[in-house]
Coordinates of C-alpha atoms and ligand atoms in Angstrom, one line a residue:
M141 CA 86.3 125.6 43.8
E142 CA 89.2 123.5 43.5
S143 CA 90.4 123.3 47.1
G144 CA 91.7 120.0 47.3
T145 CA 95.4 121.0 47.4
A146 CA 95.2 122.7 50.6
E147 CA 94.4 119.6 52.6
T148 CA 97.7 118.4 51.6
S149 CA 99.2 121.6 53.2
T150 CA 98.0 121.0 56.8
G151 CA 100.6 120.1 59.4
T152 CA 100.9 120.3 63.0
N153 CA 102.9 123.2 64.4
G154 CA 105.0 120.6 66.5
A155 CA 106.3 119.0 63.6
V156 CA 106.8 122.4 61.6
N157 CA 108.2 124.7 64.5
G158 CA 110.3 122.2 66.2
A159 CA 108.9 123.4 69.5
S160 CA 108.9 120.8 72.5
A161 CA 105.7 121.5 74.4
P162 CA 102.6 119.8 73.5
A163 CA 99.8 121.5 71.4
A164 CA 96.8 122.8 73.1
A165 CA 94.0 122.2 70.8
S166 CA 93.4 122.5 67.1
I167 CA 91.6 124.8 64.8
D168 CA 89.7 123.6 61.7
V169 CA 90.1 125.9 58.6
L170 CA 87.0 126.5 56.5
N171 CA 86.4 127.3 52.9
P172 CA 84.2 130.2 53.0
A173 CA 83.2 129.8 49.4
N174 CA 81.3 126.4 50.4
G175 CA 81.9 125.8 54.2
A176 CA 84.1 122.7 53.8
V177 CA 87.0 122.0 56.3
V178 CA 90.3 122.3 54.2
G179 CA 92.6 121.9 57.3
S180 CA 93.3 121.6 60.7
I181 CA 96.0 123.1 62.7
A182 CA 97.4 122.6 66.1
T183 CA 97.5 125.5 68.3
D184 CA 100.5 126.6 70.1
T185 CA 100.7 127.1 73.9
P186 CA 102.6 130.0 75.5
E187 CA 105.5 127.4 76.1
S188 CA 105.6 126.4 72.7
I189 CA 105.7 130.2 71.6
A190 CA 108.4 130.8 74.0
A191 CA 110.4 127.9 72.9
T192 CA 110.2 128.9 69.4
V193 CA 111.1 132.5 70.0
A194 CA 114.2 131.2 71.9
R195 CA 115.3 129.2 69.1
V196 CA 115.2 131.7 66.6
R197 CA 116.7 134.2 68.6
G198 CA 119.6 131.8 69.1
N199 CA 120.2 131.9 65.4
Q200 CA 119.5 135.4 64.9
A201 CA 123.2 136.7 65.4
E202 CA 124.7 134.7 62.5
W203 CA 121.7 136.0 60.3
E204 CA 122.5 139.6 61.2
A205 CA 126.5 138.8 60.4
I206 CA 125.8 137.7 57.0
G207 CA 125.0 141.0 56.0
I208 CA 122.5 142.8 53.7
E209 CA 123.5 141.0 50.7
G210 CA 123.8 137.8 52.5
R211 CA 120.5 138.0 53.5
Y212 CA 118.9 139.4 50.4
F213 CA 120.5 135.9 48.7
W214 CA 118.0 133.8 50.9
L215 CA 115.0 136.0 50.6
G216 CA 115.7 136.2 46.7
K217 CA 115.3 132.6 47.0
L218 CA 112.0 132.9 48.6
R219 CA 110.8 135.1 46.0
D220 CA 112.0 132.6 43.5
W221 CA 110.0 129.6 45.0
I222 CA 107.0 132.0 45.4
L223 CA 106.9 132.7 41.6
D224 CA 107.6 129.0 40.8
N225 CA 104.9 127.9 43.3
T226 CA 102.2 130.4 42.7
E227 CA 99.4 128.2 41.6
R228 CA 100.0 125.4 44.6
I229 CA 100.4 128.2 47.0
G230 CA 97.2 130.2 45.1
D231 CA 95.0 127.2 45.5
T232 CA 95.7 126.9 49.2
M233 CA 95.2 130.6 49.7
Q234 CA 92.0 130.4 47.8
A235 CA 90.6 127.6 50.0
E236 CA 91.0 129.2 53.2
T237 CA 89.9 132.6 52.2
G238 CA 87.3 132.1 49.5
K239 CA 89.1 134.8 47.2
V240 CA 88.3 135.0 43.6
R241 CA 91.8 134.0 41.5
A242 CA 92.4 137.6 40.4
D243 CA 92.4 138.6 44.1
V244 CA 94.8 135.8 45.0
S245 CA 97.3 137.2 42.5
L246 CA 97.4 140.7 44.0
D247 CA 98.4 138.8 47.5
L248 CA 101.3 136.9 45.8
G249 CA 102.5 139.7 43.0
Y250 CA 103.1 142.0 46.0
V251 CA 105.5 139.6 47.9
A252 CA 107.8 139.3 45.1
D253 CA 108.1 142.9 44.7
L254 CA 108.4 143.8 48.3
I255 CA 111.6 141.4 48.4
N256 CA 113.1 143.2 45.3
F257 CA 112.4 146.5 46.8
Y258 CA 114.1 146.0 50.1
G259 CA 116.8 143.8 48.6
S260 CA 117.9 146.7 46.4
K261 CA 117.2 149.6 49.1
A262 CA 118.3 148.2 52.2
A263 CA 121.9 149.4 52.0
G264 CA 120.8 153.1 51.4
Y265 CA 118.1 152.9 54.2
I266 CA 120.1 150.8 56.9
G267 CA 123.5 151.1 56.1
D268 CA 126.0 152.9 58.1
E269 CA 125.4 156.9 58.4
S270 CA 128.4 159.2 58.9
V271 CA 127.7 162.6 60.4
R272 CA 129.5 165.6 60.5
P273 CA 129.9 167.1 64.1
S274 CA 127.8 169.9 64.5
S275 CA 130.4 171.8 66.9
P276 CA 134.0 172.2 66.3
L277 CA 134.3 171.1 69.8
M278 CA 133.6 167.4 68.4
A279 CA 136.1 167.9 65.5
A280 CA 138.3 165.3 66.7
K281 CA 135.4 162.6 66.6
K282 CA 134.1 160.5 64.0
L283 CA 130.3 160.2 64.1
V284 CA 128.7 156.9 62.8
I285 CA 125.1 156.0 63.2
Q286 CA 124.8 151.9 62.7
Y287 CA 121.5 150.4 62.7
R288 CA 121.0 147.4 64.3
P289 CA 118.0 145.0 64.1
F290 CA 115.7 144.1 67.0
P291 CA 116.7 140.6 67.5
V292 CA 113.2 139.1 67.2
V293 CA 110.4 140.8 65.6
G294 CA 106.8 139.3 66.2
V295 CA 104.3 139.7 63.5
I296 CA 100.7 139.1 64.2
S297 CA 98.7 139.5 61.0
P298 CA 95.1 139.5 59.9
W299 CA 93.1 137.1 57.3
N300 CA 92.4 139.4 54.3
F301 CA 95.5 139.1 52.7
P302 CA 97.3 136.1 54.3
L303 CA 100.7 136.6 52.7
A304 CA 100.9 139.9 51.9
M305 CA 100.6 141.1 55.4
A306 CA 102.3 138.2 57.0
L307 CA 105.2 138.1 54.8
G308 CA 104.7 141.6 53.7
D309 CA 105.7 142.7 57.4
S310 CA 108.2 139.9 57.9
I311 CA 110.4 140.7 54.6
P312 CA 111.6 144.1 55.7
A313 CA 112.4 142.7 59.2
L314 CA 114.3 139.8 58.1
Q315 CA 116.4 142.0 55.6
A316 CA 117.2 144.2 58.4
G317 CA 118.6 141.3 60.1
A318 CA 115.8 140.2 62.6
A319 CA 114.7 136.8 63.3
V320 CA 110.9 136.7 62.6
V321 CA 107.9 134.7 64.2
V322 CA 104.6 135.3 62.8
K323 CA 101.1 134.4 64.2
P324 CA 98.8 134.3 61.3
S325 CA 95.2 134.9 61.5
E326 CA 93.4 131.5 62.8
F327 CA 91.1 131.9 59.9
T328 CA 93.9 131.6 57.2
P329 CA 97.0 130.0 58.9
L330 CA 97.5 127.5 55.9
S331 CA 99.2 129.5 53.1
L332 CA 101.8 131.0 55.4
L333 CA 102.4 127.4 56.7
E334 CA 103.3 126.4 53.6
V335 CA 105.6 129.1 52.9
I336 CA 107.3 128.6 56.3
K337 CA 108.1 124.7 55.5
A338 CA 109.4 125.6 52.1
W339 CA 111.9 128.3 53.9
K340 CA 113.1 125.3 56.0
E341 CA 112.8 122.3 54.0
E342 CA 112.6 123.2 50.1
I343 CA 114.8 126.5 50.2
G344 CA 117.0 125.3 53.2
A345 CA 117.4 129.1 54.6
P346 CA 118.8 129.8 57.9
D347 CA 116.3 128.9 61.0
V348 CA 115.3 132.5 61.8
F349 CA 112.0 132.4 60.4
D350 CA 108.9 130.4 61.7
C351 CA 105.1 131.0 62.7
V352 CA 103.0 129.9 65.7
Q353 CA 99.2 129.1 65.6
G354 CA 96.5 130.0 67.5
T355 CA 94.0 132.8 68.4
G356 CA 94.5 136.3 70.3
E357 CA 95.9 134.2 73.2
A358 CA 98.7 132.8 71.2
G359 CA 99.1 136.6 69.9
G360 CA 99.4 137.6 73.2
A361 CA 102.3 135.1 74.2
L362 CA 104.2 136.1 71.1
I363 CA 104.2 139.5 72.3
D364 CA 105.5 138.6 75.7
N365 CA 108.4 137.0 74.0
V366 CA 109.8 139.3 71.2
D367 CA 111.7 142.3 71.1
Y368 CA 109.3 144.4 68.6
V369 CA 105.7 143.8 67.7
Q370 CA 104.4 144.5 64.1
F371 CA 100.5 144.0 64.2
T372 CA 98.0 144.5 61.2
G373 CA 94.4 144.2 62.3
S374 CA 91.6 145.9 63.8
D375 CA 91.7 149.1 66.0
R376 CA 89.9 147.3 68.7
T377 CA 92.8 144.7 68.8
G378 CA 95.4 146.9 68.1
R379 CA 94.5 148.6 71.6
K380 CA 95.0 145.4 73.5
V381 CA 98.2 144.7 71.5
M382 CA 99.4 147.8 72.7
A383 CA 98.4 147.4 76.3
R384 CA 100.1 144.0 76.3
A385 CA 103.5 145.4 75.1
A386 CA 103.6 148.3 77.5
E387 CA 104.0 145.4 80.1
T388 CA 107.2 144.5 78.7
L389 CA 108.1 147.9 77.3
T390 CA 108.2 146.5 74.0
P391 CA 107.8 148.9 70.9
V392 CA 105.0 148.3 68.6
S393 CA 103.8 149.5 65.0
L394 CA 100.2 149.3 64.3
E395 CA 98.5 149.0 61.0
L396 CA 94.9 149.3 62.0
G397 CA 91.7 149.6 60.2
G398 CA 90.2 152.2 57.8
K399 CA 87.1 154.0 56.6
D400 CA 88.4 155.9 53.4
P401 CA 86.6 158.5 51.7
M402 CA 86.6 159.3 48.0
I403 CA 85.9 162.7 46.6
V404 CA 84.5 162.9 43.4
L405 CA 84.9 166.8 42.1
A406 CA 82.5 168.1 39.5
D407 CA 85.5 168.3 37.0
A408 CA 86.3 164.5 37.4
D409 CA 86.3 162.2 34.5
V410 CA 83.1 160.5 35.8
D411 CA 83.7 157.2 34.0
R412 CA 87.3 156.6 35.3
A413 CA 85.8 158.0 38.9
A414 CA 82.9 155.3 38.6
N415 CA 85.2 152.4 37.4
A416 CA 87.8 153.2 40.3
A417 CA 85.0 153.4 43.0
A418 CA 83.4 149.9 41.6
W419 CA 86.8 148.3 42.1
G420 CA 88.1 150.3 44.8
G421 CA 85.0 149.4 46.9
M422 CA 84.5 145.9 45.7
V423 CA 88.2 144.2 45.2
N424 CA 88.6 141.3 47.5
S425 CA 85.0 141.8 48.8
G426 CA 85.8 145.1 50.2
Q427 CA 88.0 143.1 52.7
L428 CA 91.0 145.5 52.2
C429 CA 92.1 148.0 55.1
I430 CA 92.5 150.7 52.2
S431 CA 89.1 149.8 50.0
V432 CA 86.8 152.8 49.4
E433 CA 84.1 153.0 51.9
R434 CA 82.5 156.4 51.7
I435 CA 82.0 158.5 48.4
Y436 CA 81.2 162.5 48.3
V437 CA 80.4 163.7 44.6
E438 CA 79.7 167.3 43.8
E439 CA 76.4 168.1 42.9
P440 CA 76.9 168.7 39.2
V441 CA 78.0 165.0 38.6
Y442 CA 76.3 163.1 41.3
D443 CA 73.3 161.2 39.0
E444 CA 75.8 160.6 36.2
F445 CA 78.3 159.1 39.0
V446 CA 75.8 156.9 40.9
A447 CA 74.3 155.6 37.9
K448 CA 77.5 154.6 36.3
L449 CA 78.9 153.1 39.7
T450 CA 75.7 151.3 40.1
E451 CA 75.4 149.7 36.6
Q452 CA 79.1 148.5 37.1
V453 CA 78.3 146.9 40.5
K454 CA 75.2 145.3 39.3
G455 CA 77.1 143.3 36.8
L456 CA 80.0 142.0 39.0
R457 CA 79.8 138.2 38.8
Q458 CA 80.0 136.8 42.5
G459 CA 81.1 133.4 43.4
A460 CA 83.9 130.8 43.6
D461 CA 86.2 130.3 40.5
G462 CA 89.1 128.2 40.3
R463 CA 92.5 128.8 38.8
K464 CA 91.1 130.8 35.9
P465 CA 89.8 134.2 36.9
E466 CA 86.0 133.8 36.2
K467 CA 84.4 135.7 38.9
D468 CA 85.0 139.3 40.2
V469 CA 83.8 139.3 44.0
G470 CA 84.4 136.2 46.2
A471 CA 83.3 135.3 49.7
M472 CA 83.5 136.9 53.0
T473 CA 86.4 135.4 54.6
S474 CA 85.4 135.7 58.2
P475 CA 81.9 135.0 59.4
N476 CA 82.4 137.7 62.2
Q477 CA 83.0 140.1 59.5
T478 CA 80.0 139.2 57.5
A479 CA 77.7 139.7 60.5
I480 CA 79.5 143.4 61.1
V481 CA 78.5 144.1 57.4
E482 CA 75.1 143.0 57.5
D483 CA 74.3 145.0 60.9
Q484 CA 75.7 148.3 59.4
V485 CA 73.5 147.8 56.1
D486 CA 70.5 146.8 58.1
D487 CA 71.1 149.7 60.4
A488 CA 71.4 152.2 57.4
L489 CA 68.5 150.8 55.6
A490 CA 66.3 151.2 58.7
S491 CA 67.3 154.8 59.1
G492 CA 66.3 155.6 55.4
A493 CA 69.1 154.7 53.3
R494 CA 68.4 152.9 49.8
A495 CA 70.2 150.1 48.5
L496 CA 70.5 150.7 44.6
T497 CA 71.9 147.0 44.2
G498 CA 72.5 144.5 46.7
G499 CA 71.9 145.2 50.5
K500 CA 71.8 141.6 52.0
R501 CA 73.9 138.4 52.2
A502 CA 73.7 136.1 49.1
D503 CA 71.7 133.0 49.0
G504 CA 73.3 129.8 48.3
P505 CA 76.1 128.0 50.0
G506 CA 79.3 129.7 51.3
D507 CA 79.5 133.0 53.0
Y508 CA 78.7 135.9 50.6
F509 CA 77.4 139.5 50.8
E510 CA 75.9 141.1 47.7
P511 CA 78.1 144.0 46.2
T512 CA 76.0 146.9 47.4
V513 CA 75.8 150.5 46.6
L514 CA 73.9 152.6 49.4
V515 CA 72.3 156.2 48.7
D516 CA 70.6 158.8 51.2
V517 CA 73.2 158.0 53.7
D518 CA 74.5 160.2 56.5
H519 CA 76.9 160.2 59.2
S520 CA 74.7 159.5 61.7
M521 CA 74.6 155.6 60.3
K522 CA 77.2 153.1 61.1
V523 CA 78.1 152.7 57.5
M524 CA 79.3 156.0 57.3
R525 CA 81.1 155.8 60.6
D526 CA 82.6 152.5 61.3
E527 CA 84.8 150.1 59.2
T528 CA 82.7 148.0 57.1
F529 CA 85.3 145.8 55.6
G530 CA 82.8 144.4 53.0
P531 CA 81.6 145.1 49.6
V532 CA 79.6 148.1 50.3
V533 CA 80.1 151.9 49.6
G534 CA 77.7 154.5 50.7
V535 CA 77.4 157.7 48.4
M536 CA 76.4 161.1 49.5
K537 CA 75.9 164.4 47.3
V538 CA 77.6 167.4 48.4
R539 CA 77.3 171.0 47.7
D540 CA 81.1 171.8 47.1
S541 CA 84.9 170.4 48.0
E542 CA 84.6 172.2 51.0
E543 CA 81.6 170.1 52.1
A544 CA 83.2 166.9 50.7
L545 CA 86.5 167.7 52.6
R546 CA 84.6 168.3 56.0
L547 CA 82.9 165.0 55.5
A548 CA 86.1 162.9 54.5
N549 CA 87.7 164.3 57.5
D550 CA 84.8 163.6 59.8
T551 CA 86.1 160.4 60.9
R552 CA 88.2 158.5 63.8
Y553 CA 90.2 156.8 61.2
G554 CA 92.9 158.3 58.8
L555 CA 94.3 155.4 56.8
A556 CA 93.9 156.5 53.0
A557 CA 91.8 158.6 50.8
S558 CA 91.3 159.2 47.0
V559 CA 90.4 162.5 45.0
F560 CA 88.9 162.6 41.4
G561 CA 89.0 165.9 39.6
E562 CA 91.3 168.1 37.5
K563 CA 94.5 167.1 38.6
D564 CA 95.8 170.2 40.3
R565 CA 92.7 171.1 42.2
A566 CA 92.5 167.5 43.0
E567 CA 95.8 167.7 44.5
R568 CA 95.1 170.8 46.6
I569 CA 92.2 168.9 48.3
A570 CA 94.0 165.7 48.4
R571 CA 96.9 167.8 50.6
R572 CA 94.1 168.5 53.1
I573 CA 92.7 165.1 53.8
E574 CA 93.8 163.9 57.1
A575 CA 94.9 160.5 56.1
G576 CA 98.6 158.5 55.6
S577 CA 98.2 158.2 51.9
V578 CA 95.8 159.9 49.1
N579 CA 95.7 158.8 45.7
V580 CA 94.6 161.5 43.2
N581 CA 92.7 160.0 40.4
D582 CA 93.4 156.5 41.4
V583 CA 92.5 154.3 44.2
I584 CA 94.4 151.8 46.5
T585 CA 97.5 152.3 44.2
N586 CA 99.5 153.6 47.3
M587 CA 100.1 150.2 48.5
A588 CA 102.0 149.3 45.4
A589 CA 104.3 152.6 45.7
M590 CA 106.8 150.9 48.2
G591 CA 109.0 154.0 48.1
V592 CA 106.6 156.2 50.0
P593 CA 105.3 155.4 53.5
M594 CA 102.1 153.7 54.0
G595 CA 100.4 154.0 57.6
G596 CA 97.5 155.3 59.3
W597 CA 96.8 158.7 61.2
K598 CA 94.2 159.0 63.9
Q599 CA 93.2 155.5 65.0
S600 CA 94.3 153.9 61.9
G601 CA 97.7 153.1 63.3
I602 CA 101.0 154.0 64.8
G603 CA 104.0 153.9 62.2
F604 CA 104.3 153.3 58.6
R605 CA 105.2 150.1 56.4
H606 CA 107.0 150.8 52.9
G607 CA 110.0 153.2 52.2
E608 CA 112.9 153.8 54.3
Y609 CA 110.8 154.0 57.5
G610 CA 109.5 150.5 57.0
I611 CA 112.8 148.8 57.5
K612 CA 114.4 151.3 59.9
K613 CA 111.6 150.7 62.4
Y614 CA 112.8 147.0 62.8
C615 CA 116.2 148.7 63.9
R616 CA 117.8 150.6 66.8
A617 CA 120.0 153.3 66.1
E618 CA 123.2 153.0 67.7
S619 CA 125.8 156.0 67.8
I620 CA 129.4 155.1 67.4
V621 CA 131.5 158.1 68.7
V622 CA 135.1 157.4 67.7
T623 CA 138.2 159.6 69.1
R624 CA 140.3 160.0 66.2
F625 CA 143.1 161.8 68.3
G626 CA 143.6 163.3 71.6
G627 CA 146.0 163.2 74.5
K628 CA 146.3 161.8 77.8
R629 CA 143.2 163.4 79.1
E630 CA 140.3 165.7 77.7
P631 CA 140.4 169.2 79.0
N632 CA 136.8 168.6 80.6
W633 CA 138.0 165.6 82.6
Y634 CA 139.7 165.5 86.4
P635 CA 141.5 167.2 87.6
Y636 CA 139.4 170.4 87.8
T637 CA 141.7 173.5 88.1
R638 CA 140.9 177.1 87.4
S639 CA 142.9 177.4 84.4
R640 CA 141.7 174.2 82.4
R641 CA 138.1 174.9 83.4
G642 CA 138.4 178.5 82.5
L643 CA 139.7 177.6 79.2
V644 CA 137.0 175.0 78.5
D645 CA 134.1 177.7 79.0
R646 CA 136.0 180.5 77.1
V647 CA 136.1 178.0 74.1
S648 CA 132.7 176.7 74.4
R649 CA 131.4 180.4 74.6
A650 CA 133.5 181.3 71.8
F651 CA 131.4 178.7 69.7
S652 CA 128.2 178.9 70.9
A653 CA 127.8 182.9 70.9
R654 CA 126.8 184.5 67.7
D655 CA 128.1 187.9 68.3
L656 CA 131.5 189.5 69.1
K657 CA 130.6 190.6 72.5
R658 CA 129.2 187.7 74.0
R659 CA 132.1 185.5 72.2
L660 CA 134.7 187.6 74.2
G661 CA 132.7 187.3 77.2
L662 CA 132.0 191.1 77.3
R663 CA 128.2 190.8 78.5
G664 CA 126.2 188.9 80.8
Ligands
NAD246 P1 91.8 141.3 64.4 O1 92.1 142.4 65.1 O2 90.8 140.7 64.7 O3 92.9 140.1 64.3 C1 94.2 140.5 63.8 C2 95.3 139.6 64.5 O4 95.2 139.9 66.0 C3 94.8 137.8 64.3 O5 95.8 137.3 63.9 C4 94.3 137.4 65.6 O6 94.3 136.3 66.1 C5 95.2 138.4 66.4 N1 94.7 138.9 67.9 C6 93.3 138.9 68.2 N2 93.2 139.3 69.4 C7 94.5 139.6 70.0 C8 95.1 139.9 71.1 N3 94.2 140.2 72.1 N4 96.7 140.0 71.2 C9 97.1 139.5 70.2 N5 96.6 139.2 69.0 C10 95.5 139.2 68.8 O7 91.6 141.7 62.7 P2 91.3 140.6 61.5 O8 89.5 140.7 61.7 O9 92.0 139.6 61.3 O10 91.7 141.5 60.2 C11 90.8 142.9 59.9 C12 91.2 144.0 60.6 O11 92.8 144.5 59.8 C13 90.5 145.4 59.7 O12 90.0 146.3 60.6 C14 91.5 145.7 58.5 O13 91.2 147.2 58.3 C15 92.8 145.6 59.3 N6 93.7 145.5 58.4 C16 94.7 146.5 58.3 C17 96.0 146.8 57.6 C18 96.5 148.0 57.4 O14 97.5 147.8 56.8 N7 96.2 148.9 58.2 C19 95.8 145.9 56.4 C20 94.8 144.6 56.6 C21 94.0 144.5 57.4

C-alpha cells in the first residue's frame, strides 16, 4: 500500500486551528493494512475547542449574510478542489482506513454530489416561505417564515467514511449559513485535516469551517460549546451525546447504527439478489451503517441463493491495493471493531452456526477479517441481534414472506433494509418494514438518492439527513408577522369596553362557527 503521502498531511491543530491553548497530547494514526504509523495529531483541550468555536462564531454572521448563492460559490470551490485532488486525498484516506481504492472512491464521489445537490436545492428548501393567513381575522397580516441557521453546528463523525460522514454532515450546515466545527474520529483524522487546511489555505474560503481533534472527551467539549449537534456513530455513544447535549438544551440529530435485513422472495432474480448481498454485505469490509447484515430467504430459492452468495464471497480478493483498484475487501479500520466481529462470529459458531466461507481473522500483517457467510443462525445469536459492522452476513431460511417480515422487524434497529422479488410484491413487503429507508431490488442505493430522507427509526437514530429535512434541521424557523394596514389600535387592545369586546367576540364567533345558528350566537 502506497501510504507515504499521508505522512505529509499531518499537522498540529495548534497551527491548523489557530487555537491559542496548548494541545494536551497527541494520537498516532495507524494504517490498519500494515500497522505502520502514518501520522500523529495533537489533541485539543476543552479550552482550545472553546476558542475554535468562538472564532468561527465570530465570522458566522458575515457567512450568513452572503446568502445561499454566495455560500455555494465557496462550497463549489471546495467541490472543485476535491475533484482536482482526488488521488492525493484518496492516498491519505486509504492510509488511515486500510480501505481498498474502490471504497475510497465511494467516499469522495458522494461529497461532490452532495455539494451540487444542496447548492441547487437550498433556495427551495430554506428560502423564505409565504403563508396565507388561515383566518380572515389575520387578513391584514403578511405571514412569512424565515429559516435562519444555528450559528455554530458541531459535527461528530465516525471512522468508516471519514469524508463522506464529516463533510457530508457539514455541507448542508454550511450551505444553510452555519459555521461548522467537526470532531472527526480519532482513528481517521488525517483526510479531513487535509480538506480543512485546503479550505483555509488553498481555497482561501471564509473562516467558518474548522476541526478539532481528540477522543470522546473532545467530542463532549464540542457539544458544550455549539448550538446544534450532528452526531454520527454508534447508538452506545449516541446516548451519551444526547445526555451531554441535554445539559445545555442543545438540539441533536443522531445517525446511529443498524442491523439491516435483506428479504429474498421466491420470485426474486436470484443472481441479482446474491450479487447484491455479496456487495451489500462486504463493501467497505462491512463497515457501513446500511450494509446488509441479516438475510431471510424464502424456502424455494434458499439453496440456490446460498450457493451463489457463497461462491461470490469466496472469490473476493482481500488485502491492500494502491491507486489502482486491484482488491475487493480491505482492512478493519478500528481494532475495537475487529474484536466485536470476532466475538459475534465465535458466539454464533459455538451456538451451532456454520461458516460456509470465512469465519475468522485473516492471517498476515494488518487487521483483516475474512469475508464470512454464516448459515444455521437464529435470533438467539449476537450476530443476528447486534450490529456487526464487519464483512459478515447471516442467512436464514424462512417459510414465507410473513415470517421474513416478522424476523426483519425483530430488532431494536431500523436504519435501512432491502427486498428482492417481483417488484410490486416486493414493494408491498418493503412498505411494512420498520426502517428509515428500504431498497427494492437494490441495496444501499438510498444513500445516493439525495432527494429522499435517510435516517434511522427505533434506536438507529433521531432525525434525517438528505432531502429538505437534511438542511432544514440546521435552521430555526422564524415567523415574521407583518401588519400591512391598521389604525391607531387593534380592536382587541386596551381599553376594554363592552362594545369593542362584544364586536371582537361576535366577529370571532362568526368566523369560527360552521353553522348559521352558532354564527349568529343563537345557540349555547
Ligand atoms: P463511535 O460511536 O465509537 O464514535 C463516533 C464519534 O463519537 C467519534 O468521533 C468518537 O470519538 C466520538 N465520541 C466517542 N465518545 C463520545 C462522547 N462521550 N461524546 C462525544 N463524542 C464521542 O462510532 P464509530 O465506532 O466511530 O463508528 C461506527 C458506528 O457509526 C457504527 O455503529 C455505525 O453504524 C455508525 N454509523 C452510522 C451512520 C449513519 O448514517 N446512521 C453512518 C456511519 C456510521
